[in-house]
Amino acid sequence: MAGTSETSSAISDDRFRSLVEDLPAVTYIADFVGTFTLRYVSPQLTKLFGYSPDAWMADEAAWVDAVHPDDRERILHEAEACIAAALPFDFEYRLITADGRERWIWEKTAVQRDHEGRPLAVNGVMIDVTDLHHAQEALLDEAEGRAREREHYETALRRQADEHRHHALHDDLTGLPNRRSLYERLAAEMSAAQPGYEFSLLLVDLDRFKEVNDVLGHQSGDDLLRQVAARFAREVRGEDLLARLGGDEFAVLVGGWRGAEAGLEIARRLSDALCQEFILSGVPVHVEASIGIARYPFDGADATTLLRCADSAMYAAKDLSTELELFDGDRDHHSPTRLKRLGELRQALDRGELVLHYQPKLRLESGTIPGVEALVRWQHPEHGLLPPGEFVPLAEQTGLIKPLTSFVLRAALQQVNAWQTAGHDLSIAVNISERSLLDPDFPDEVTCILLDAGVPPHHLELEITEGTIMADPVRAAAVLRRLDDLGVVLSLDDFGTGYSSLSRLRELPISEIKIDRSFAARIETDERDIAIMRSTIELGHNLGCSVVAEGLETAEALQRVTSLGCDTGQGFHIARPLEADAISAWLADRQG
């Protein structure tokens, strides 16, 4: 910085002088015609930092020498770049006062220009923010404190209106644009759209986020949202808009002429961004998301409709466990097609179109078959054999899940009775939904079905997921204890994908845990998954539980889990799900 002693001739307004000299900050004015030349530095320079304004105006090196040595190169580089481009300054650095104290300075300028936009002068302010830095070190909520201080100083610089608008359009927790900002951008994109212009709207919902809050606390939940926002921000393009709509829900407007096509690419990148574990309160946590994609103008021509379509697609992704789904009117909760499918499912229960397939479980040490898992299918008259993902989520969203569960239990236990009569001593496992687990009448229903089928209770295994239990742990525990008193075997399915606390699991009457198939998929090559599998098996045994490994699709995976001490295996390498007659033949072949 260079200056002259002609400052007094440029400052003639006594009231302005009085104002700036009463501020707890150093103000300065500089010409900006070819060079950056100081013409005025307020007396606060002496009061705050012990330096002479005249000395700074007379010698550029005086200011440079006052900058902390560790900050000097950076600040000089930034200042030179701003001066060369005629841009305002906005940076922080440490300044050494005349008596040797270290102070943090926030320096900001505004460039005055003529009617042709050429820079004429610079008005600048240097504010001592040392106390703010000290407060930030002492307070856990550093961001909020800094925002308050920055808002205070920006108000003094007549930027309060812009700051208010920013807060109105952004999420406080993550700093991302909010729902209002998204709607404004959608409206702008649609109003400016030319024929042939397309874009995508992605709706992203974190799976089982409530479990993170319940188990690790809301502070960890907030930390997760911030980390997710940071990862997502690295994956979107400059022309896209990433927003947080509230809770665990994010949205991305994928713009540009390839917006509809690029939507799938961005969605996959967001999903991949969650693959690496998050560390929350020192705990490694794996998070997945369900992503719904709606396209303009195909799925909706206004913001409300497009957002609803993306929401429908997102729930379809959750129901189908596919991570991401394009909007499909056939799955829309408000569509005639969905209502038709719901009516067909009701009729399927009455017409006997639902059938069971059975997948054997292998006792790894002895090579025997202790039981099978019952898996429901729909023999649709028009669409053929439908997997459970095509209709079970629909049943869970309505009251149909109760009669569907009753059908599966009755059919499965009747088949067990038939196998036992034929000399096959098998148990059978049935998956139980959240609605059944939270139904206080469910244990009585199970009792009646067992009596009708003539099957001892210990031959029935009921599989529930961690997420199902966490939906309402108190009510779920009460129902589980009644089922345990009945003699039914309780199995915790998909273990390792939720966030249940070990203390809570220890209190539940669980006899078996089933390790999620995602770990077995990489157990042949991934040392971390091998370590996780080993630890989970040991944990299950320490809890007094039998351990089942799901998803064994190769001989190598089967050999690996056997060597790790797992009790039981299940997967395509052992046997695919088969019809009842095929199971009987398969068992006979093994015995023969």
XYZ file of C-alpha atoms in Angstrom:
592
model
C 0.000 0.000 0.000
C 1.294 3.455 -0.887
C -0.020 6.880 0.141
C 0.480 10.640 0.279
C -0.045 13.356 2.854
C -2.857 14.965 0.837
C -5.621 13.172 2.727
C -7.020 16.317 4.383
C -7.858 17.930 1.051
C -10.019 14.903 0.094
C -12.043 14.836 3.334
C -14.113 17.968 3.811
C -17.242 16.624 5.420
C -16.794 17.073 9.200
C -19.859 15.011 10.014
C -18.556 12.080 8.011
C -15.143 12.504 9.685
C -16.813 12.438 13.115
C -18.760 9.314 12.207
C -15.847 7.262 10.920
C -13.505 8.393 13.675
C -15.969 7.206 16.328
C -16.240 3.732 14.796
C -14.268 0.961 16.545
C -12.494 0.298 13.261
C -9.907 1.792 10.928
C -11.383 3.319 7.780
C -9.436 4.433 4.738
C -9.923 5.893 1.279
C -7.663 5.277 -1.693
C -7.479 6.478 -5.272
C -7.752 3.782 -7.887
C -6.420 5.329 -11.068
C -3.700 3.082 -12.383
C -2.333 2.432 -8.887
C -3.728 1.898 -5.402
C -2.850 5.092 -3.476
C -4.019 5.781 0.095
C -5.450 9.255 0.584
C -6.942 8.930 4.031
C -6.473 6.631 7.060
C -8.577 7.277 10.161
C -6.958 8.116 13.534
C -8.357 4.814 14.868
C -5.205 3.225 13.438
C -3.274 4.800 16.292
C -5.922 4.094 18.938
C -6.371 0.441 17.992
C -2.967 -0.644 16.753
C -0.475 2.085 17.743
C 0.582 3.064 14.209
C 0.648 6.521 12.637
C -1.795 7.065 9.753
C 0.710 9.417 8.117
C 3.400 6.758 8.255
C 1.171 4.222 6.508
C 0.191 6.737 3.832
C 3.794 7.699 3.267
C 5.318 4.230 3.135
C 3.682 1.116 1.651
C 6.133 -1.107 3.500
C 4.800 0.127 6.869
C 1.534 -1.776 6.397
C 3.294 -4.810 4.916
C 5.695 -4.999 7.869
C 2.764 -4.935 10.293
C 1.170 -8.040 8.754
C 2.029 -11.268 10.577
C 4.932 -13.040 8.787
C 2.897 -16.242 8.383
C 0.078 -14.327 6.653
C 2.140 -11.816 4.698
C 2.698 -13.759 1.478
C -0.943 -14.825 1.236
C -2.354 -11.352 1.876
C 0.047 -9.657 -0.533
C -0.887 -12.171 -3.214
C -4.626 -11.662 -2.648
C -4.299 -7.880 -2.486
C -2.254 -7.727 -5.678
C -4.789 -9.906 -7.478
C -7.704 -7.720 -6.350
C -5.882 -4.516 -7.306
C -4.977 -5.887 -10.726
C -8.592 -6.879 -11.386
C -10.084 -3.763 -9.751
C -12.015 -5.993 -7.356
C -12.921 -5.332 -3.690
C -10.951 -6.919 -0.853
C -12.520 -9.310 1.649
C -10.021 -11.217 3.741
C -8.731 -11.884 7.254
C -5.185 -11.840 8.521
C -3.132 -11.280 11.649
C -1.565 -7.888 12.334
C 1.259 -7.184 14.785
C 0.528 -3.965 16.711
C 3.159 -1.359 17.461
C 3.598 -2.805 20.962
C 3.987 -6.376 19.641
C 0.501 -7.791 20.236
C -1.071 -10.146 17.684
C -4.556 -9.094 16.497
C -6.913 -10.630 13.944
C -8.098 -8.154 11.284
C -11.047 -8.388 8.924
C -10.488 -6.038 5.996
C -13.209 -5.297 3.460
C -13.485 -2.697 0.712
C -16.011 -1.376 -1.759
C -14.902 -0.094 -5.191
C -16.455 3.144 -6.471
C -16.769 3.306 -10.251
C -17.680 5.950 -12.818
C -20.668 5.722 -15.154
C -18.653 3.532 -17.516
C -17.721 1.105 -14.765
C -14.090 2.137 -14.396
C -12.666 2.056 -10.841
C -12.143 5.498 -9.280
C -11.690 4.973 -5.560
C -11.827 2.429 -2.789
C -13.521 2.789 0.612
C -12.129 0.315 3.098
C -12.592 -0.776 6.696
C -10.242 -2.727 8.968
C -11.987 -4.279 11.954
C -10.322 -5.960 14.906
C -12.027 -9.377 15.162
C -9.599 -10.894 17.653
C -12.280 -11.341 20.290
C -14.404 -13.165 17.764
C -11.603 -15.636 17.029
C -11.069 -16.258 20.738
C -14.784 -16.812 21.224
C -14.817 -19.269 18.326
C -12.129 -21.339 19.987
C -14.089 -21.418 23.246
C -17.559 -22.100 21.841
C -18.689 -25.326 20.243
C -21.126 -23.460 18.043
C -18.467 -21.617 16.063
C -20.557 -21.127 12.935
C -23.446 -19.408 14.685
C -21.183 -17.013 16.558
C -19.296 -16.094 13.431
C -22.566 -15.540 11.543
C -23.766 -13.158 14.259
C -20.555 -11.161 14.188
C -20.390 -11.081 10.420
C -24.026 -9.987 10.244
C -23.269 -7.167 12.673
C -20.405 -5.832 10.584
C -22.189 -6.311 7.287
C -25.109 -4.315 8.660
C -22.693 -1.497 9.366
C -21.668 -1.668 5.708
C -25.306 -1.354 4.540
C -25.615 -4.969 3.404
C -28.353 -6.017 5.819
C -30.981 -6.404 3.117
C -28.872 -8.832 1.108
C -28.050 -10.810 4.233
C -31.713 -11.142 5.176
C -32.550 -12.463 1.734
C -29.734 -14.964 1.963
C -31.098 -16.315 5.238
C -34.590 -16.491 3.761
C -33.334 -18.646 0.905
C -30.823 -20.879 2.681
C -30.843 -23.638 5.267
C -29.234 -22.627 8.558
C -27.749 -26.051 9.309
C -26.029 -26.853 6.015
C -25.846 -23.479 4.285
C -27.552 -24.959 1.235
C -30.447 -23.297 -0.595
C -33.772 -24.190 1.015
C -37.217 -25.178 -0.260
C -38.178 -21.587 -1.090
C -34.997 -21.159 -3.092
C -35.717 -24.380 -4.963
C -39.230 -23.224 -5.870
C -37.880 -19.901 -7.128
C -35.296 -21.664 -9.282
C -37.909 -24.097 -10.618
C -40.205 -21.222 -11.551
C -37.345 -19.414 -13.284
C -36.288 -22.515 -15.227
C -39.845 -23.201 -16.364
C -40.640 -19.621 -17.364
C -37.439 -19.366 -19.420
C -37.716 -22.835 -20.965
C -37.614 -22.923 -24.743
C -39.102 -25.727 -26.881
C -37.048 -28.869 -26.397
C -35.551 -27.741 -23.087
C -35.567 -30.439 -20.403
C -34.312 -30.742 -16.850
C -34.494 -33.191 -13.963
C -35.529 -32.814 -10.341
C -33.939 -35.260 -7.904
C -35.391 -35.861 -4.445
C -32.981 -37.559 -2.025
C -34.053 -39.044 1.311
C -31.548 -40.577 3.735
C -32.599 -44.067 4.804
C -33.035 -44.704 8.551
C -31.927 -41.195 9.524
C -34.293 -41.333 12.512
C -32.225 -44.208 13.890
C -29.108 -42.023 13.883
C -30.919 -39.380 15.924
C -32.438 -41.936 18.309
C -29.228 -43.880 18.941
C -26.428 -41.313 18.585
C -28.337 -38.114 19.414
C -29.526 -35.095 17.480
C -26.090 -33.470 17.476
C -24.726 -36.451 15.556
C -27.751 -36.278 13.284
C -26.991 -32.641 12.498
C -23.344 -33.501 11.924
C -24.390 -36.210 9.472
C -26.557 -33.764 7.523
C -23.669 -31.322 7.250
C -21.288 -34.025 6.062
C -23.818 -35.337 3.536
C -24.401 -31.806 2.235
C -20.652 -31.322 1.766
C -20.297 -34.586 -0.144
C -23.305 -33.854 -2.352
C -21.989 -30.366 -3.103
C -18.848 -31.907 -4.593
C -20.887 -34.070 -6.966
C -23.273 -31.548 -8.554
C -22.333 -29.319 -11.484
C -22.065 -25.553 -11.484
C -25.396 -25.096 -13.258
C -27.240 -27.414 -10.854
C -28.990 -26.399 -7.625
C -28.489 -28.506 -4.498
C -31.031 -27.735 -1.761
C -32.013 -29.093 1.631
C -35.782 -29.240 1.952
C -35.828 -30.067 5.663
C -35.194 -33.072 7.889
C -33.155 -35.653 5.985
C -34.450 -34.607 2.574
C -32.352 -32.988 -0.157
C -33.192 -31.965 -3.715
C -31.114 -31.337 -6.832
C -32.306 -29.421 -9.864
C -30.209 -30.740 -12.747
C -30.381 -28.013 -15.374
C -28.927 -27.404 -18.804
C -29.952 -28.784 -22.169
C -28.926 -32.291 -21.056
C -30.724 -31.931 -17.741
C -33.051 -34.905 -18.183
C -30.229 -37.194 -19.303
C -27.761 -35.872 -16.732
C -30.226 -36.500 -13.897
C -29.424 -40.218 -13.815
C -25.693 -39.527 -13.848
C -25.917 -37.048 -10.962
C -28.174 -39.419 -8.997
C -25.614 -42.216 -9.284
C -22.839 -39.862 -8.208
C -24.826 -38.825 -5.132
C -25.422 -42.469 -4.259
C -21.721 -43.288 -4.709
C -20.799 -40.314 -2.504
C -22.431 -42.101 0.441
C -20.439 -45.329 0.052
C -17.642 -44.228 2.363
C -18.582 -44.424 6.037
C -19.300 -41.335 8.141
C -17.726 -40.826 11.567
C -20.303 -39.537 14.057
C -19.259 -39.060 17.688
C -16.388 -41.420 16.994
C -18.717 -44.106 15.618
C -18.406 -45.287 11.973
C -21.836 -45.190 10.330
C -22.892 -46.356 6.872
C -25.668 -44.337 5.239
C -27.698 -45.000 2.121
C -30.273 -42.891 0.326
C -33.367 -43.354 -1.811
C -33.452 -41.064 -4.854
C -36.483 -40.216 -6.957
C -36.172 -38.516 -10.347
C -38.848 -36.494 -12.138
C -38.293 -34.843 -15.535
C -39.571 -31.584 -16.966
C -41.765 -31.305 -18.967
C -42.606 -35.031 -19.225
C -43.694 -35.614 -15.614
C -44.921 -32.148 -14.642
C -45.160 -28.625 -16.013
C -45.274 -26.803 -12.659
C -43.099 -26.902 -9.555
C -45.667 -28.515 -7.247
C -46.455 -31.356 -9.644
C -42.815 -31.998 -10.469
C -41.869 -32.153 -6.785
C -44.750 -34.536 -6.074
C -43.624 -36.799 -8.912
C -40.046 -36.826 -7.609
C -41.415 -37.666 -4.155
C -43.417 -40.564 -5.606
C -40.323 -41.881 -7.387
C -38.285 -41.556 -4.191
C -40.778 -43.682 -2.236
C -40.735 -46.214 -5.060
C -36.955 -46.435 -4.641
C -37.451 -47.050 -0.911
C -40.094 -49.702 -1.515
C -38.066 -51.510 -4.167
C -34.693 -51.037 -2.424
C -33.211 -49.856 -5.724
C -31.492 -46.636 -4.508
C -32.898 -44.586 -7.398
C -36.049 -44.627 -9.528
C -37.467 -42.542 -12.349
C -41.025 -41.352 -11.873
C -43.510 -43.936 -13.099
C -47.186 -43.015 -13.170
C -48.041 -46.658 -12.549
C -46.487 -46.416 -9.074
C -47.825 -42.985 -8.231
C -49.906 -43.175 -5.047
C -52.452 -40.894 -6.679
C -52.567 -42.710 -10.005
C -55.419 -44.909 -11.266
C -52.840 -47.616 -12.054
C -51.792 -47.884 -8.409
C -55.397 -48.064 -7.263
C -55.975 -50.813 -9.821
C -52.952 -52.768 -8.556
C -54.242 -52.381 -4.993
C -57.603 -53.841 -6.009
C -55.876 -56.700 -7.821
C -53.857 -57.509 -4.699
C -57.040 -57.733 -2.636
C -58.480 -60.120 -5.199
C -55.232 -62.106 -5.289
C -55.620 -62.916 -1.599
C -59.124 -64.232 -2.230
C -58.289 -66.083 -5.455
C -55.226 -67.895 -4.151
C -52.813 -66.174 -6.535
C -50.190 -65.742 -3.805
C -47.711 -68.602 -3.488
C -44.733 -69.373 -1.285
C -41.221 -70.316 -2.312
C -38.716 -71.627 0.196
C -34.960 -71.090 0.491
C -33.018 -73.643 2.557
C -30.595 -72.743 5.331
C -27.440 -74.827 5.793
C -25.919 -75.692 9.174
C -22.268 -75.055 8.306
C -20.588 -77.380 10.806
C -22.751 -80.450 10.234
C -23.969 -79.851 6.683
C -27.587 -80.456 7.734
C -30.639 -78.405 6.751
C -32.337 -77.074 9.912
C -35.015 -75.071 8.127
C -36.105 -72.814 5.285
C -37.202 -69.223 4.817
C -40.665 -68.613 3.335
C -40.756 -66.020 0.535
C -44.069 -64.871 -0.927
C -44.661 -64.481 -4.680
C -47.680 -63.291 -6.689
C -48.741 -65.430 -9.625
C -50.335 -62.524 -11.488
C -52.735 -63.600 -14.260
C -51.360 -60.968 -16.673
C -47.814 -60.183 -15.543
C -46.624 -63.615 -14.448
C -44.718 -64.374 -11.246
C -44.072 -61.116 -9.377
C -41.363 -60.803 -6.679
C -42.307 -59.364 -3.264
C -40.844 -55.958 -4.115
C -43.668 -55.471 -6.622
C -46.491 -55.750 -4.087
C -45.361 -56.113 -0.446
C -44.492 -52.371 -0.125
C -47.974 -51.586 -1.466
C -49.481 -53.875 1.161
C -47.381 -52.248 3.902
C -48.706 -48.811 2.915
C -52.279 -50.037 3.330
C -54.208 -52.383 5.565
C -53.487 -55.332 3.259
C -50.288 -56.239 5.078
C -52.270 -57.852 7.899
C -54.180 -60.409 5.765
C -51.037 -60.934 3.669
C -49.012 -61.778 6.794
C -51.762 -64.103 8.016
C -51.767 -65.915 4.676
C -47.985 -66.383 4.695
C -47.987 -67.689 8.277
C -50.815 -70.164 7.655
C -49.441 -71.435 4.359
C -45.895 -71.730 5.719
C -46.891 -73.611 8.876
C -49.193 -75.957 6.964
C -46.255 -76.789 4.706
C -44.014 -77.411 7.717
C -46.611 -79.845 9.027
C -46.637 -81.625 5.662
C -42.841 -81.877 5.596
C -42.726 -83.184 9.151
C -45.291 -85.820 8.247
C -43.015 -86.816 5.357
C -40.052 -87.125 7.713
C -38.381 -83.746 7.169
C -37.875 -82.027 10.529
C -37.698 -78.417 9.352
C -38.319 -75.066 10.966
C -39.613 -72.166 8.892
C -38.752 -68.461 8.958
C -41.253 -65.738 8.045
C -40.522 -62.027 7.641
C -42.666 -59.754 9.814
C -43.579 -56.158 8.951
C -43.557 -53.132 11.219
C -47.359 -53.158 11.441
C -47.403 -56.732 12.722
C -44.625 -56.113 15.228
C -46.464 -53.117 16.690
C -49.842 -54.901 16.781
C -50.605 -56.033 20.373
C -52.969 -58.711 18.984
C -50.301 -60.278 16.777
C -49.011 -62.808 19.392
C -52.566 -64.115 19.874
C -52.951 -64.510 16.111
C -49.674 -66.447 15.923
C -50.864 -68.731 18.724
C -54.079 -69.554 16.863
C -52.280 -70.237 13.576
C -49.762 -72.545 15.295
C -52.569 -74.505 16.947
C -54.498 -74.798 13.680
C -51.396 -76.041 11.836
C -50.353 -78.423 14.604
C -46.786 -77.119 14.614
C -44.764 -76.588 17.826
C -43.858 -72.912 18.390
C -40.096 -73.531 18.274
C -40.422 -74.580 14.622
C -41.483 -71.030 13.700
C -38.902 -68.264 13.303
C -40.090 -64.678 12.945
C -37.582 -62.379 11.228
C -37.648 -58.662 12.020
C -35.253 -55.905 10.965
C -33.453 -53.366 13.144
C -35.412 -50.597 11.434
C -38.707 -52.278 12.291
C -37.771 -52.419 15.972
C -36.502 -48.829 16.016
C -39.815 -47.500 14.673
C -41.206 -47.855 18.216
C -38.762 -49.735 20.480
C -41.044 -49.864 23.532
C -44.090 -51.316 21.747
C -41.924 -53.636 19.679
C -40.169 -55.005 22.771
C -43.512 -55.765 24.433
C -44.736 -57.773 21.435
C -41.387 -59.571 21.091
C -41.436 -60.665 24.737
C -44.921 -62.152 24.328
C -43.797 -64.040 21.231
C -40.721 -65.283 23.110
C -42.930 -66.463 25.978
C -44.944 -68.362 23.383
C -41.799 -70.249 22.348
C -41.360 -68.715 18.907
C -37.756 -68.168 17.746
C -36.987 -64.494 17.071
C -34.391 -63.554 14.448
C -32.891 -60.120 13.760
C -32.695 -59.754 9.962
C -30.319 -57.572 7.891
C -28.062 -57.104 10.919
C -25.352 -54.497 10.391
C -27.356 -52.090 8.245
C -29.129 -50.272 11.100
C -28.004 -48.303 14.147
C -29.521 -50.227 17.052
C -27.590 -49.789 20.267
C -26.080 -52.967 21.680
C -27.596 -52.280 25.078
C -31.054 -52.223 23.509
C -30.440 -55.408 21.527
C -29.197 -57.163 24.642
C -32.542 -56.473 26.327
C -34.548 -58.053 23.489
C -35.316 -61.797 23.402
C -33.435 -62.370 20.144
C -32.145 -65.915 19.511
C -30.640 -65.438 16.065
C -29.059 -62.681 14.014
C -28.793 -62.703 10.211
C -25.853 -60.732 8.828
C -26.912 -58.592 5.883
C -26.047 -59.984 2.450
C -24.071 -56.845 1.548
C -21.175 -58.024 3.741
C -21.048 -61.481 2.153
C -20.930 -59.914 -1.318
C -17.402 -58.600 -0.724
C -16.101 -61.035 1.854
C -13.854 -62.820 -0.651
C -11.686 -59.756 -1.324
C -12.442 -56.945 1.118
C -10.429 -57.276 4.321
C -12.629 -54.735 6.093
C -15.772 -56.771 5.386
C -13.971 -59.898 6.554
C -13.128 -58.116 9.814
C -16.707 -56.873 10.154
C -18.059 -60.371 9.515
C -15.697 -61.881 12.104
C -16.592 -59.240 14.708
C -20.315 -59.610 14.052
C -20.155 -63.384 14.446
C -18.280 -62.992 17.732
C -20.755 -60.353 18.868
C -23.702 -62.606 18.090
C -22.168 -65.483 20.000
C -21.387 -63.227 22.962
C -25.051 -62.201 22.992
C -26.015 -65.874 23.097
C -27.359 -65.859 19.537
C -26.957 -68.174 16.592
C -25.525 -66.369 13.546
C -26.710 -66.724 9.931
C -24.811 -65.345 6.923
C -27.088 -64.341 4.035
C -26.220 -63.836 0.379
C -23.697 -66.675 -0.024
C -23.433 -66.942 -3.797
C -20.026 -68.593 -4.263
C -18.114 -71.523 -2.809
C -15.419 -69.093 -1.671
C -17.911 -67.017 0.338
C -19.327 -70.178 1.926
C -15.861 -71.395 2.865
C -14.928 -68.001 4.285
C -17.916 -67.643 6.645
C -17.464 -71.260 7.731
C -13.843 -70.567 8.670
C -14.953 -67.496 10.641
C -17.177 -69.637 12.862
C -20.582 -68.711 11.454
C -23.337 -71.174 12.421
C -25.648 -71.130 9.400
C -25.511 -70.037 5.763
C -28.126 -69.054 3.211
C -27.792 -68.031 -0.424
C -27.885 -69.032 -4.081
C -24.744 -71.181 -3.788
C -26.589 -73.405 -1.315
C -29.989 -73.261 -3.035
C -32.256 -70.786 -4.742
C -35.817 -70.267 -3.468
C -37.842 -73.296 -4.588
C -41.465 -74.407 -4.592
C -42.522 -76.837 -1.860
C -42.354 -79.961 -4.062
C -38.929 -78.940 -5.322
C -37.722 -78.542 -1.728
C -38.852 -82.092 -0.949
C -36.995 -83.411 -3.989
C -33.916 -81.344 -3.133
C -33.882 -82.733 0.414
C -34.295 -86.274 -0.887
C -31.346 -85.814 -3.252
C -29.151 -84.612 -0.374
C -30.147 -87.551 1.787
C -29.646 -89.972 -1.090
